Short mmCIF file of C-alpha atoms and ligand atoms in Angstrom, two decimals:
data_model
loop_
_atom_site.label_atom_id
_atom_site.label_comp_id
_atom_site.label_asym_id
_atom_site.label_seq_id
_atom_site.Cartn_x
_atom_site.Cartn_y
_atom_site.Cartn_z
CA UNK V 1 -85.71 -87.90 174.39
CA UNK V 2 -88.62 -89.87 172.59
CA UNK V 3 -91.98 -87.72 171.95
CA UNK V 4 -94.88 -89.79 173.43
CA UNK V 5 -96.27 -91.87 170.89
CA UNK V 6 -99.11 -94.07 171.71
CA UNK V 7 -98.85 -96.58 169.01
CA UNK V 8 -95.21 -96.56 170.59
CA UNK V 9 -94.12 -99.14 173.25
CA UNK V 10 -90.32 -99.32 173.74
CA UNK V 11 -90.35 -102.73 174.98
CA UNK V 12 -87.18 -104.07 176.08
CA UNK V 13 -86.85 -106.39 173.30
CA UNK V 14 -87.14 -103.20 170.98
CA UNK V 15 -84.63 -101.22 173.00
CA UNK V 16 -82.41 -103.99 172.57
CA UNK V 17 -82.99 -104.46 168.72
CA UNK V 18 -82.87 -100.63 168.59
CA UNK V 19 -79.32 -100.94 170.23
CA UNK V 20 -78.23 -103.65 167.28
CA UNK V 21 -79.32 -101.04 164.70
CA UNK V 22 -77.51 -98.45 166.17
CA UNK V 23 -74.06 -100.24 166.04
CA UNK V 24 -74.77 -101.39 162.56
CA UNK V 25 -75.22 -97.99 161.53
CA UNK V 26 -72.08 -96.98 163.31
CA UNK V 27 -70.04 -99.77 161.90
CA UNK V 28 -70.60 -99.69 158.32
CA UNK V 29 -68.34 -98.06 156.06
CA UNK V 30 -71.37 -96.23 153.93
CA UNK V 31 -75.10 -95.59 154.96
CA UNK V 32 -77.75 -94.50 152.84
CA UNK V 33 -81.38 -94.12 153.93
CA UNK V 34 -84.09 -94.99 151.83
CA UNK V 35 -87.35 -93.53 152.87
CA UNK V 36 -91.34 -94.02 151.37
CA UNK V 37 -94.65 -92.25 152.39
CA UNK V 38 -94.87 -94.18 155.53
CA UNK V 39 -92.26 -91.75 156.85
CA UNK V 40 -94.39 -88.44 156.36
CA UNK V 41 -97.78 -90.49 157.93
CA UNK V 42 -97.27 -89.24 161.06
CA UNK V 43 -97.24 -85.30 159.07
CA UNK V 44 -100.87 -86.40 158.37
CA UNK V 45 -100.22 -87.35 154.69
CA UNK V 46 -101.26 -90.57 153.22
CA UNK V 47 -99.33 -93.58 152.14
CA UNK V 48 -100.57 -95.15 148.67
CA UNK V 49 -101.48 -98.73 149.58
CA UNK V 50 -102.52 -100.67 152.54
CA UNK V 51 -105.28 -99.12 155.34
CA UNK V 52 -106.17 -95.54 154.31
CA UNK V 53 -103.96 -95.65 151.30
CA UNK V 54 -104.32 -92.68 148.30
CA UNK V 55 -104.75 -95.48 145.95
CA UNK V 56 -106.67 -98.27 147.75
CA UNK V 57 -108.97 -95.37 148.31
CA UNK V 58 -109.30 -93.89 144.40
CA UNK V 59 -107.29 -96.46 142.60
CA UNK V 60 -103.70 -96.32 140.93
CA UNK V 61 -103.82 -93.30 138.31
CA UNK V 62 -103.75 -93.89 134.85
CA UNK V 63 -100.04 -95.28 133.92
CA UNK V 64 -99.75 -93.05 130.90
CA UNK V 65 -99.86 -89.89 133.33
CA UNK V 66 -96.46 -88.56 131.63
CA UNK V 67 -97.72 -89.24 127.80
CA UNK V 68 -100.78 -87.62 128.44
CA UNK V 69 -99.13 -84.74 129.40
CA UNK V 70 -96.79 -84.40 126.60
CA UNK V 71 -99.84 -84.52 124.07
CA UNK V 72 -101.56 -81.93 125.87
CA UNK V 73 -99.46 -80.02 128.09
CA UNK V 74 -101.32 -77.06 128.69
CA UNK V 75 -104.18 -78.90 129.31
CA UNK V 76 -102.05 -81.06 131.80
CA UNK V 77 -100.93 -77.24 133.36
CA UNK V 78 -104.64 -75.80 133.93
CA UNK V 79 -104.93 -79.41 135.79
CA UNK V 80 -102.72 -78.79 137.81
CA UNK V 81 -103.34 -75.17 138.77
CA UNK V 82 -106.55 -76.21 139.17
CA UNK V 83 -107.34 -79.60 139.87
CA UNK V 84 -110.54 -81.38 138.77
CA UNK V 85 -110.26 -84.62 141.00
CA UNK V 86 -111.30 -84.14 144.58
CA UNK V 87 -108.36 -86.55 145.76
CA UNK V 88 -105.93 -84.27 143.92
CA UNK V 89 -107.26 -81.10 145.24
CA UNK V 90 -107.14 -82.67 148.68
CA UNK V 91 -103.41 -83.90 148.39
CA UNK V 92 -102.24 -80.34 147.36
CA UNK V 93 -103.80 -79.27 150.51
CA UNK V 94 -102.23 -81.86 152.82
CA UNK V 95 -98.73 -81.24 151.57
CA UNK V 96 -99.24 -77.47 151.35
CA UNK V 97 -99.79 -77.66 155.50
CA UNK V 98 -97.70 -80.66 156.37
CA UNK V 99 -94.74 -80.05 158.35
CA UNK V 100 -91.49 -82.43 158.94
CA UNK V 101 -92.12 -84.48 162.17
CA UNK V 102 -89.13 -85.96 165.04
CA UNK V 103 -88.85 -88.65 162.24
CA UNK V 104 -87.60 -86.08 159.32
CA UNK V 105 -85.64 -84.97 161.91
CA UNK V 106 -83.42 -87.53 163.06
CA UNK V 107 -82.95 -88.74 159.90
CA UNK V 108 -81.74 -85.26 159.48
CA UNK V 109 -79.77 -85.48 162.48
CA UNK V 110 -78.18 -88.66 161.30
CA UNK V 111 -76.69 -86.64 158.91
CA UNK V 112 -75.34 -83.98 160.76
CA UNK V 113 -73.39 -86.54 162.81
CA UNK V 114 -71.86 -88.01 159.97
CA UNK V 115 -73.74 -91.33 159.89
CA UNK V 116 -75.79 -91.04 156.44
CA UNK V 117 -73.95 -90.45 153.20
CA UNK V 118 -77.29 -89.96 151.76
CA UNK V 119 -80.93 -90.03 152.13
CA UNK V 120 -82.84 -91.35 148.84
CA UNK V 121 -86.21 -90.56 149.09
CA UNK V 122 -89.57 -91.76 147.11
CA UNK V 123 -91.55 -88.85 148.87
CA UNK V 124 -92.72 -85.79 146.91
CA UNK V 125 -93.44 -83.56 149.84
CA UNK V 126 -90.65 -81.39 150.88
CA UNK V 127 -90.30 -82.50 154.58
CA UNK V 128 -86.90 -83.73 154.33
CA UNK V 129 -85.18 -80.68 152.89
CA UNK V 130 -87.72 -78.68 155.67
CA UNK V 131 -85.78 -80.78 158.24
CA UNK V 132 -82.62 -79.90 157.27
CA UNK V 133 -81.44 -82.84 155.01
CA UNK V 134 -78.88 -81.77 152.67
CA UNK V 135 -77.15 -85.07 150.94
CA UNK V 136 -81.17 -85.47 149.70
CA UNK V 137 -82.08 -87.45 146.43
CA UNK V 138 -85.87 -86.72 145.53
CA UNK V 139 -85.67 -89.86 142.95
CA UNK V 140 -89.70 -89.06 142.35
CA UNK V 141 -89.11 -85.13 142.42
CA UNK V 142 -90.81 -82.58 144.96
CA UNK V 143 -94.11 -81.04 144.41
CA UNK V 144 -92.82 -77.47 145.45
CA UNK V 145 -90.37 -77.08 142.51
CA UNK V 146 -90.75 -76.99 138.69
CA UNK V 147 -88.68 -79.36 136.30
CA UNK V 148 -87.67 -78.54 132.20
CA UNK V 149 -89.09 -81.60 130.85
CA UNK V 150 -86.12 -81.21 128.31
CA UNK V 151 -82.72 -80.32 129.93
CA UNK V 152 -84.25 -81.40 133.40
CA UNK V 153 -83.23 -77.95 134.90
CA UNK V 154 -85.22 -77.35 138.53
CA UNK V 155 -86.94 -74.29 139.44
CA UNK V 156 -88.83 -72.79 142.32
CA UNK V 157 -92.24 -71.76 141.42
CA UNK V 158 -91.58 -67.98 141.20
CA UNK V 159 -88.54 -68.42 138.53
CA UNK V 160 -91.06 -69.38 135.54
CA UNK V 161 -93.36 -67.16 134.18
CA UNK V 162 -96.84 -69.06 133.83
CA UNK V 163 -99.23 -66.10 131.61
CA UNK V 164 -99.04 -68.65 128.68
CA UNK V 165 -99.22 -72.07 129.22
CA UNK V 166 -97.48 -74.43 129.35
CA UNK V 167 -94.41 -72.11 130.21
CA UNK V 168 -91.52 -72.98 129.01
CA UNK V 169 -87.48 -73.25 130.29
CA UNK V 170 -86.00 -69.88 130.15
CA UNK V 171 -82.22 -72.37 129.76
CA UNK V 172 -83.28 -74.27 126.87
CA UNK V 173 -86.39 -73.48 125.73
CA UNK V 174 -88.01 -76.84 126.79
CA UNK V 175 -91.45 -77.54 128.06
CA UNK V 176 -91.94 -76.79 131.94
CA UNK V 177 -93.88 -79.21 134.01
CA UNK V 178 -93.93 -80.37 138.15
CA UNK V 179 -90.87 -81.91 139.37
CA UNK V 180 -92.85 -84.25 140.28
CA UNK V 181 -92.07 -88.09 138.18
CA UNK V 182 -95.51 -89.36 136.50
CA UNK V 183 -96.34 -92.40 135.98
CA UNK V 184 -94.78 -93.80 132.99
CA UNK V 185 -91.99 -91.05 132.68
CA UNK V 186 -88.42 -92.17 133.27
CA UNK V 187 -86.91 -90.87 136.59
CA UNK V 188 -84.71 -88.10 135.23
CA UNK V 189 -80.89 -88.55 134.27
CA UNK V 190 -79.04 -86.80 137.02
CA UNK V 191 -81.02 -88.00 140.42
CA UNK V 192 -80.98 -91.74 138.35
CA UNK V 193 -77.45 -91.55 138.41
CA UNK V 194 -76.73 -90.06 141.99
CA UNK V 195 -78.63 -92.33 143.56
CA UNK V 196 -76.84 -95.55 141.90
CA UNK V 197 -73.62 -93.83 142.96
CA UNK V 198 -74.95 -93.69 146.72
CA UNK V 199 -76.06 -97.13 146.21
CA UNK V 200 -72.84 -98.74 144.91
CA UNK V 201 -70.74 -97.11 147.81
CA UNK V 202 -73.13 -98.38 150.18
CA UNK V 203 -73.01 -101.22 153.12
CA UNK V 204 -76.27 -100.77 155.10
CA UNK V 205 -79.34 -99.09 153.97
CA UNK V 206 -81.78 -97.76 156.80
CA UNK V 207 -85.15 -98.45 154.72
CA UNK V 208 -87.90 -96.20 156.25
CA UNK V 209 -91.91 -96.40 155.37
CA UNK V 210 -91.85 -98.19 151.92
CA UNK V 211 -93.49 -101.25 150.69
CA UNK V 212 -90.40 -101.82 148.57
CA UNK V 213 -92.45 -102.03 145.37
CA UNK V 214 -91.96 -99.86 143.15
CA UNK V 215 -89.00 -99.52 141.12
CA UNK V 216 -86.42 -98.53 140.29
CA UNK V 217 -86.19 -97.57 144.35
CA UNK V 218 -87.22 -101.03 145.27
CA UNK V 219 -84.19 -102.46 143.70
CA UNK V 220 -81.96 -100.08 146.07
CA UNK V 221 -82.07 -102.46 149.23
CA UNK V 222 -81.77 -105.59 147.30
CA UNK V 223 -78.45 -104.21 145.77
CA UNK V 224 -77.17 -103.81 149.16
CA UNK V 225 -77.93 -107.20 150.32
CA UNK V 226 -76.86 -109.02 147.08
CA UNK V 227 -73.21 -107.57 147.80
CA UNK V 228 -73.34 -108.70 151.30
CA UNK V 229 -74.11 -105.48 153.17
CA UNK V 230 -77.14 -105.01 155.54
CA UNK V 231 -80.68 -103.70 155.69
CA UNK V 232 -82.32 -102.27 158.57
CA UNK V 233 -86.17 -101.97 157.96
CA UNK V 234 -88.56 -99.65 159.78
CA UNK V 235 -91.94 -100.07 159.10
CA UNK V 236 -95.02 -101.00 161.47
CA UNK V 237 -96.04 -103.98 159.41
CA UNK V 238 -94.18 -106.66 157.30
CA UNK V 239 -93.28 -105.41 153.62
CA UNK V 240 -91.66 -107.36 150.66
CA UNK V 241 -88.62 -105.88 151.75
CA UNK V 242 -89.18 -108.09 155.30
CA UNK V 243 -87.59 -111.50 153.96
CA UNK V 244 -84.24 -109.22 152.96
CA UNK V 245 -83.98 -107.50 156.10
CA UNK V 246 -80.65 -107.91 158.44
CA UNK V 247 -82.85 -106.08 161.13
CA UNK V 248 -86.67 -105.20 161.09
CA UNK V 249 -87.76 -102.22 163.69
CA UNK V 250 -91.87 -102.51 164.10
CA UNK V 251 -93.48 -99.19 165.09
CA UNK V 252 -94.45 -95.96 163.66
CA UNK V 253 -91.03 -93.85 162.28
CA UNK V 254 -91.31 -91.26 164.52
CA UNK V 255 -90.76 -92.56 167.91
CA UNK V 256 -87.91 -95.37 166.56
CA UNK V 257 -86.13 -92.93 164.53
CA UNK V 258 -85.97 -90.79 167.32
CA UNK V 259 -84.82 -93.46 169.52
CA UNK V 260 -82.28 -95.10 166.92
CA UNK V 261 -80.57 -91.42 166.86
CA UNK V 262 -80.82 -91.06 170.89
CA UNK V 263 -78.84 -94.68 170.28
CA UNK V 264 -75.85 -93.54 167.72
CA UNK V 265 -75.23 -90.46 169.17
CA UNK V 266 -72.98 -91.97 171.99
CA UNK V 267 -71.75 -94.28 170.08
CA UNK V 268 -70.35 -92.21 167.80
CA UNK V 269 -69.17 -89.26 170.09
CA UNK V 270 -67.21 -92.39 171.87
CA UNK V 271 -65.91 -93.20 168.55
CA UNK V 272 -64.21 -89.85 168.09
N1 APR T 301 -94.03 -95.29 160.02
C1 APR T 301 -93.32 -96.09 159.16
N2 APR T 301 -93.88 -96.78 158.13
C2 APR T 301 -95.22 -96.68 157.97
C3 APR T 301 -96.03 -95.89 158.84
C4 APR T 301 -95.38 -95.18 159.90
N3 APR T 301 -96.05 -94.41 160.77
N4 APR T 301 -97.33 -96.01 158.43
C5 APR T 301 -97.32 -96.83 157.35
N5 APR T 301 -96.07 -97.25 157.08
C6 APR T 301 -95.62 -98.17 156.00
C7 APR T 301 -96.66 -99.14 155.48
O1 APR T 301 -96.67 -100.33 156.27
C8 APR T 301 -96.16 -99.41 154.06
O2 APR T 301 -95.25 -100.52 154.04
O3 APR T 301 -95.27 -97.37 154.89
C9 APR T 301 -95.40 -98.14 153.69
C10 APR T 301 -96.08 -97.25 152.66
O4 APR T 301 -96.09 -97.94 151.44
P1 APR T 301 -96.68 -97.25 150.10
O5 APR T 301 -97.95 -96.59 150.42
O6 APR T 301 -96.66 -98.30 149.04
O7 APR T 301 -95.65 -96.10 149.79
P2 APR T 301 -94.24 -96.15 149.02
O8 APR T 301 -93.54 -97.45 149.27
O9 APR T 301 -93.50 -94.93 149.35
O10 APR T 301 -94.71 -96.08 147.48
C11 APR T 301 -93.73 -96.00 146.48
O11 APR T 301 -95.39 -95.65 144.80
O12 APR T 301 -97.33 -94.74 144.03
C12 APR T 301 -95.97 -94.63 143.99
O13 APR T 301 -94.75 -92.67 143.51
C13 APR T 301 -95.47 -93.30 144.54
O14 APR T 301 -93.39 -92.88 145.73
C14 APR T 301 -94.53 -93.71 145.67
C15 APR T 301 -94.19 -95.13 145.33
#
């Protein structure tokens, strides 16, 4: 059942909007969820924009982020092994001791039974794969793993050796760097093209904690809708995503996640 969540009232208008979702979900022929950093709030990490946002807080970084670390890239490494900026040295913090939340987990659980073909997500911060998510697409990378800048091979931390900087990709020989995509580099290759596959096979997208506006991710939901299929938003507060939306859920992810799973579940053991 639902964990208490004060910001969470499951009025019966909700519970009956939460009800339409649920049979959406269970009706399509292919569901992909698209999640943002409202989705890991409730782990205590910060969205970007609106109240308490990274950015409205220390402004958007540079947009050259990626070129500055190609001209320098062992400077860019001692940055990040060591971060100068207090925000930055704070965020590393926060996602080093965040932990997935009932949210992460339904999703993941929406998986399990078969509803979600895949879960595209903007978030850097691991909780998805910590919840069990498996069909995952980091489309902006994960802070925990390493990335060859030039054959785009991952790696955990311990696989690359980091005496010299910046280490390089024991495959190809390439420049190592986070997985994480900076601003102004492209999203790499493979993920790109996984996620457009999810997106193409796709009827209703369950869009969780995004503004919707940054791209290419914002571009997901309008796909979907432009070929007739349906969008199911959850988010407490309008986003630009609102006007597109088949079905908007207001409230924190958590608690309605939960709930939309607690939903489905029945409806899809009855449809066995
Ligand atoms: N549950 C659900 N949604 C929430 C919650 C919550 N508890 N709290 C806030 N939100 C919503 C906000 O209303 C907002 O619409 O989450 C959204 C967060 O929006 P952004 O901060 O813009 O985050 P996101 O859409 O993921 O940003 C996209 O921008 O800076 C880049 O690379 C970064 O991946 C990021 C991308």
């Amino acid at each position: 059942m639902a964990a208490a969540d004060p910001a969470f009232v499951l009025t019966p208008e909700l519970g009956g909007r939460i009800a339409e979702a649920a049979a959406l979900l269970v009706g399509a022929r292919s569901v992909v969820a698209l999640t943002g950093a409202g989705l890991s709030v409730e782990s205590g990490i910060p969205p970007f924009r609106g109240p308490g946002g990274l950015w409205t807080k220390y402004g958007e970084p540079p947009l050259d982020g990626y070129q500055r670390f190609l001209a320098d890239p062992a400077a860019a490494w001692r940055e990040r092994l060591h971060p100068t900026e207090p925000w930055a040295r704070g965020l590393m913090e926060t996602l080093r001791r965040a932990r997935p939340h009932a949210g992460h987990r339904a999703l993941a659980g929406l998986e399990a039974l078969g509803v979600l073909e895949a879960t595209i997500t903007q978030n850097v911060d691991d909780l998805h794969r910590q919840a069990g998510t498996r069909k995952l697409l980091e489309i902006h990378g994960n802070h925990a793993l390493l990335r060859c800048a030039e054959c785009h091979q991952r790696f955990e931390p311990k696989e690359i050796e980091i005496e010299r900087l910046p280490p390089h990709c024991p495959q190809c020989g390439g420049i190592v760097k986070g997985d994480t995509v900076q601003f102004g580099e492209p999203i790499p290759p493979d993920v790109l093209r996984d996620c457009y596959a999810a997106v193409e096979s796709c009827n209703c997208m369950l869009v969780v904690g995004t503004s919707a506006t940054v791209y290419p991710a914002a571009e997901f939901p309008l796909e979907v809708r432009r070929r007739g299929g349906s969008i199911v938003e959850v988010n407490p507060h309008e986003s630009e995503l609102t006007p597109m939306a088949t079905l908007s859920l207001r409230g924190p992810a958590g608690a309605l996640l939960e709930n939309l799973l607690d939903r489905v579940r029945p409806l899809m053991t009855s449809r066995r």
